[in-house]
Short mmCIF file of C-alpha atoms in Angstrom, two decimals:
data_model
loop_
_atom_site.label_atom_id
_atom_site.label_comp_id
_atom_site.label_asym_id
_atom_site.label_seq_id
_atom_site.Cartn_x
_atom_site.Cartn_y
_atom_site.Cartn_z
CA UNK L 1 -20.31 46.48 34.68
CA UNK L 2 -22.25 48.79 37.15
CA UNK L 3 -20.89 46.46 40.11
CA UNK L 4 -17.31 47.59 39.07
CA UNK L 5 -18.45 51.18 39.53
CA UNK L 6 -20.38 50.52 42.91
CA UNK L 7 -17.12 49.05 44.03
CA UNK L 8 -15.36 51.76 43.30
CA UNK L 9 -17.41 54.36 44.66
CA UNK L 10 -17.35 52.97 47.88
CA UNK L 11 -13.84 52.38 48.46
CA UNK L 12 -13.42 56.14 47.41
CA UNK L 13 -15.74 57.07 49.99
CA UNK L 14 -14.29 54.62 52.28
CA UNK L 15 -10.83 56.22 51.88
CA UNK L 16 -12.10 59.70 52.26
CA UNK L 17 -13.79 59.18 55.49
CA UNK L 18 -10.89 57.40 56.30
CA UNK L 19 -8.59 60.70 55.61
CA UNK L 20 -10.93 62.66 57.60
CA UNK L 21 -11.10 61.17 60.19
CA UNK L 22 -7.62 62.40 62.03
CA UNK L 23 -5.99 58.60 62.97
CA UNK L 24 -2.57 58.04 61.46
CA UNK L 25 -2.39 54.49 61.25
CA UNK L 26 -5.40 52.85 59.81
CA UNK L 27 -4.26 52.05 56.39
CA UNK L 28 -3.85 47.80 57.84
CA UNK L 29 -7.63 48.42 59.55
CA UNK L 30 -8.51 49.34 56.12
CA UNK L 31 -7.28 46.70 54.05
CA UNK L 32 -8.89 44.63 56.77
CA UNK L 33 -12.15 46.14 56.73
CA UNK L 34 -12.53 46.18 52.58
CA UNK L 35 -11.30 42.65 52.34
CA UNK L 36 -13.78 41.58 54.70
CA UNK L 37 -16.61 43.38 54.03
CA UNK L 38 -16.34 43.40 50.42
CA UNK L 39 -16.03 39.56 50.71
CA UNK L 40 -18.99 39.30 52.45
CA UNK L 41 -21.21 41.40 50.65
CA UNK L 42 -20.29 39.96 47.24
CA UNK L 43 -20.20 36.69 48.61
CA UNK L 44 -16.68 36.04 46.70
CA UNK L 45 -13.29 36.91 47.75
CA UNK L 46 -12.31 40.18 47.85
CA UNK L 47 -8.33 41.18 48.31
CA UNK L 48 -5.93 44.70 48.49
CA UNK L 49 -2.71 44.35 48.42
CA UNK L 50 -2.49 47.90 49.35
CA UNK L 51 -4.22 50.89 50.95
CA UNK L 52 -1.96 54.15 52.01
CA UNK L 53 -3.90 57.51 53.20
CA UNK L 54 -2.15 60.67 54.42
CA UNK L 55 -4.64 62.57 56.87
CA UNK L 56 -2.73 65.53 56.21
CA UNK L 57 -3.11 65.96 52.19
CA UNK L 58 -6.28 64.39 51.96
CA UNK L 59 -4.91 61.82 49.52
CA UNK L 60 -4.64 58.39 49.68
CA UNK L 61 -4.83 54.98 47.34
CA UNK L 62 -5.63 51.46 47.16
CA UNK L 63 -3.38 49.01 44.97
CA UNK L 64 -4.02 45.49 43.54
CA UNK L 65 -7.56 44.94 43.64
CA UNK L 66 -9.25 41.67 43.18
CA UNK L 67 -12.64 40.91 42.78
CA UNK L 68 -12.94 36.48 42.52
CA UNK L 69 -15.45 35.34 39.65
CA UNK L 70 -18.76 33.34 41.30
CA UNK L 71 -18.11 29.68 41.26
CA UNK L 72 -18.20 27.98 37.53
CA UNK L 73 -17.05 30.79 35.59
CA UNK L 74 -13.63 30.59 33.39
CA UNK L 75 -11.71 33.60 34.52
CA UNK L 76 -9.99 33.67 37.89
CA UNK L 77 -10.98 37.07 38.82
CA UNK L 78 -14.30 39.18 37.78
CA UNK L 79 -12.65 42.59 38.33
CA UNK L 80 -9.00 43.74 38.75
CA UNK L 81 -7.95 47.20 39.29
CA UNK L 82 -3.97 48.27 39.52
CA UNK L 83 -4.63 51.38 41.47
CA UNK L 84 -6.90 54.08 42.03
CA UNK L 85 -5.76 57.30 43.52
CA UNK L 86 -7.96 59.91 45.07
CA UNK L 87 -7.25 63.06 46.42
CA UNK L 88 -9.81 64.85 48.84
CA UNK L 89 -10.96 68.12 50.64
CA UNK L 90 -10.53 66.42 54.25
CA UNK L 91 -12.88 68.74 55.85
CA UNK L 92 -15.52 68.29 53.52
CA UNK L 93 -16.19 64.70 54.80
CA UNK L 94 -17.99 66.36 57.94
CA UNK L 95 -20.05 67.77 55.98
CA UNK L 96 -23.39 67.19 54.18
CA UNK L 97 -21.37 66.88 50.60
CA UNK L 98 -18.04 65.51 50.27
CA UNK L 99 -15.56 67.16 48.29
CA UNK L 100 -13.33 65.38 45.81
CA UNK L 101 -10.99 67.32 43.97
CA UNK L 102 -9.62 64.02 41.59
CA UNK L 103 -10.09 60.45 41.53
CA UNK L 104 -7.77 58.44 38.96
CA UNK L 105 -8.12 55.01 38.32
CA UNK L 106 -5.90 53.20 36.36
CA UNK L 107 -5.10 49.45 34.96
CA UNK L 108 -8.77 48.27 35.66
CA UNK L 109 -10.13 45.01 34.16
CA UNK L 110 -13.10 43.83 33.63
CA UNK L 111 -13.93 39.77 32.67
CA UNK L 112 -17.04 39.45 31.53
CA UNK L 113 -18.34 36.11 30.21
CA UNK L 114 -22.08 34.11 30.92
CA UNK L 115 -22.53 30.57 31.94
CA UNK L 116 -26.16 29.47 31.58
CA UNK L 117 -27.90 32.59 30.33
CA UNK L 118 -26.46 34.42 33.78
CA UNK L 119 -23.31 37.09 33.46
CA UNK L 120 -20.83 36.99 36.08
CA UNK L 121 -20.87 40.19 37.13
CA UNK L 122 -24.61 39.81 37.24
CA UNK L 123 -24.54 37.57 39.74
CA UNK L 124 -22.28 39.47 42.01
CA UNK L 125 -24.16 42.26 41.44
CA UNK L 126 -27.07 40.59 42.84
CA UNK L 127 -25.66 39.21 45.71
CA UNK L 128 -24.50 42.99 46.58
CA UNK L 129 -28.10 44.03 46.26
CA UNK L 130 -29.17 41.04 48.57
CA UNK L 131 -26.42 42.11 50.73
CA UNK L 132 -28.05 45.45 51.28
CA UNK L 133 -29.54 46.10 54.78
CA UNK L 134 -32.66 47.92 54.92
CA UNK L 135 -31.92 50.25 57.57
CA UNK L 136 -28.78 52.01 54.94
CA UNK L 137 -31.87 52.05 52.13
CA UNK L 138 -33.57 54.01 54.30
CA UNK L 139 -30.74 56.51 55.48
CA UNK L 140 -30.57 60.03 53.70
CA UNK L 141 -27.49 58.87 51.39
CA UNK L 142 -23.99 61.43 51.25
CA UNK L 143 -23.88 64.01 48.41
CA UNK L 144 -20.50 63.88 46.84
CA UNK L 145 -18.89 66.13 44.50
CA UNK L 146 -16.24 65.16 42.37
CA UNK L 147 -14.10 67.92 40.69
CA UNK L 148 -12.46 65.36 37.89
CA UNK L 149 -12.65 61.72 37.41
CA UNK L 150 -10.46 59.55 35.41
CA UNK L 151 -10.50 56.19 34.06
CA UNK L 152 -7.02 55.13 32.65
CA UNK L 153 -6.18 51.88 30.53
CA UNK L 154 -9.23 49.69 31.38
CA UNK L 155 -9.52 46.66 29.40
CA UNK L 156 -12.81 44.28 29.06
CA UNK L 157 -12.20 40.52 28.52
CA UNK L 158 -14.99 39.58 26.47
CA UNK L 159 -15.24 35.28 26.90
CA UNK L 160 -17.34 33.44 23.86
CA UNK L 161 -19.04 30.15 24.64
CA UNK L 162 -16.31 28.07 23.37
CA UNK L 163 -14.47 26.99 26.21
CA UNK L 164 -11.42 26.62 24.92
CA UNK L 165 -11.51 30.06 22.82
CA UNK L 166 -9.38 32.88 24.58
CA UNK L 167 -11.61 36.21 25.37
CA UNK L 168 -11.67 38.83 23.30
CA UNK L 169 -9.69 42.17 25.01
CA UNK L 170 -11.03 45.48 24.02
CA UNK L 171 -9.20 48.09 25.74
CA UNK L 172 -11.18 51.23 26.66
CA UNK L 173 -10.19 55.02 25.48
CA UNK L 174 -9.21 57.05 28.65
CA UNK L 175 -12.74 57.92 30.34
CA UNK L 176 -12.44 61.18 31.64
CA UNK L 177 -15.50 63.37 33.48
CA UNK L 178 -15.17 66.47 35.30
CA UNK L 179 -17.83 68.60 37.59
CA UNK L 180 -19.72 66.34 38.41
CA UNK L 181 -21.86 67.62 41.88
CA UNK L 182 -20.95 71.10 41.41
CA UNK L 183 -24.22 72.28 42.43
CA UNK L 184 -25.81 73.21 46.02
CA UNK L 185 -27.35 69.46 45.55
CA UNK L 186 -23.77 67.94 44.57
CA UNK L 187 -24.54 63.96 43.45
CA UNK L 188 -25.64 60.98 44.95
CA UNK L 189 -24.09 58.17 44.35
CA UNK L 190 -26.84 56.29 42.29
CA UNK L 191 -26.26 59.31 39.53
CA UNK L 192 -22.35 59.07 39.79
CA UNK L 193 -23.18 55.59 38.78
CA UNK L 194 -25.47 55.99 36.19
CA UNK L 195 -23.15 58.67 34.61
CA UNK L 196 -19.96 56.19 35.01
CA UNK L 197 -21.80 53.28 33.37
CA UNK L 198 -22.98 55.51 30.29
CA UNK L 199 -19.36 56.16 29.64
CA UNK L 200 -18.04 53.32 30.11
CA UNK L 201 -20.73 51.50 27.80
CA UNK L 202 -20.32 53.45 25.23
CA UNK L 203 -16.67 52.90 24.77
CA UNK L 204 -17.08 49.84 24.81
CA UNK L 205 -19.34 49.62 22.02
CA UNK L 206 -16.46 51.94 20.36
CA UNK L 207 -13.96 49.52 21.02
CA UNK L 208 -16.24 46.91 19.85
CA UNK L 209 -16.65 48.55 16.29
CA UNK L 210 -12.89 48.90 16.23
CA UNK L 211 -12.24 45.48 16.79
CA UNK L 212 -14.52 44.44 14.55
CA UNK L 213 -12.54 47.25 11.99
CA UNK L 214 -9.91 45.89 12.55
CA UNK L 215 -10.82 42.67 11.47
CA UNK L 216 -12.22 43.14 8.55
CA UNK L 217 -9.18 45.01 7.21
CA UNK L 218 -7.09 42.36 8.03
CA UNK L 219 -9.38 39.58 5.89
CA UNK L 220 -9.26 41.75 3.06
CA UNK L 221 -5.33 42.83 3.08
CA UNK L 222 -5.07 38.76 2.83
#
């Protein structure tokens, strides 16, 4: 799951260096640029059916995202998200630390299953790190800070071994962390990622012991 949130994180930052930068009509150079890129750094196809940014309000949003599954697995997509909407301080990207005053992401879905002891998003995940040129390793990396972040009816697809069982959908609470960077230091984006996968692992275990709840009260209401 940390690709998901490594994903995301850059096509926030994308869009808020994109709102900074002053041009009006990038939002097709965009789309463009994350389709491509993102396609070949994760070495599977990556589409947006949207991207809109307003250079004067510092906000702007990307719509139907679609991360494909590696070749072999059952689902047809790895990731989805619906939309995420971020609104920025568009000065702050010319600065050492940029400042994001919300970032809401909503309808995201995960599809998680393994095929020979390997998880899909494993192996995406490793192609990204392969990806990785060792020049931008070495490069001081941006401080962000990020005044309130919310994740907003995620759902994981769970997939089982059988292959003709249907996954198992857990769907997330509402993830929500605030402050995060407030200091002089603000956060890299290693720690926003650490932070993001804590939370998000840890509902899903919740959801997971729900499910499981559930379950059980339904065997013994029969």
């Amino acid at each position: 799951m940390r690709f998901l949130f490594k994903l995301l994180l850059s096509l926030f930052v994308l869009l808020a260096l994109v709102a900074g930068g002053g041009t009006l009509f990038l939002d097709g150079i965009v789309k463009q640029g994350i389709e491509t890129v993102g396609t070949q750094v994760a070495k599977v196809e990556v589409k947006l059916d949207d991207v809109g940014v307003s250079v004067f309000t510092g906000k702007g949003a990307l719509r139907g995202l679609q991360v494909a599954n590696p070749k072999g697995y059952r689902a047809p997509a790895a990731v989805k998200v619906g939309q995420a909407l971020v609104v920025l301080k568009p000065l702050s990207v010319f600065s050492e630390r940029v400042v994001i005053r919300s970032v809401v992401v909503q309808e995201a879905e995960i599809h998680y299953e393994k095929r020979d002891g390997k998880a899909n998003l494993d192996v995406i995940q490793a192609n990204v790190e392969s990806a990785l040129p060792d020049r931008d390793k070495t490069k001081p990396e941006k401080k962000l800070q990020i005044d309130s972040l919310v994740i907003r009816n995620a759902k994981v697809h769970v997939y089982g071994d059988k292959p003709d069982e249907p996954p198992t959908v857990l769907t997330l609470n509402e993830i929500h962390l605030k402050d995060l960077g407030q200091g002089p230091e603000g956060i890299t984006g290693a720690e926003l990622t650490r932070k993001l996968t804590a939370a998000v692992i840890k509902d899903t275990l919740a959801a997971m012991v729900r499910g499981v709840t559930d379950r059980l009260k339904g065997l013994f209401g029969k």
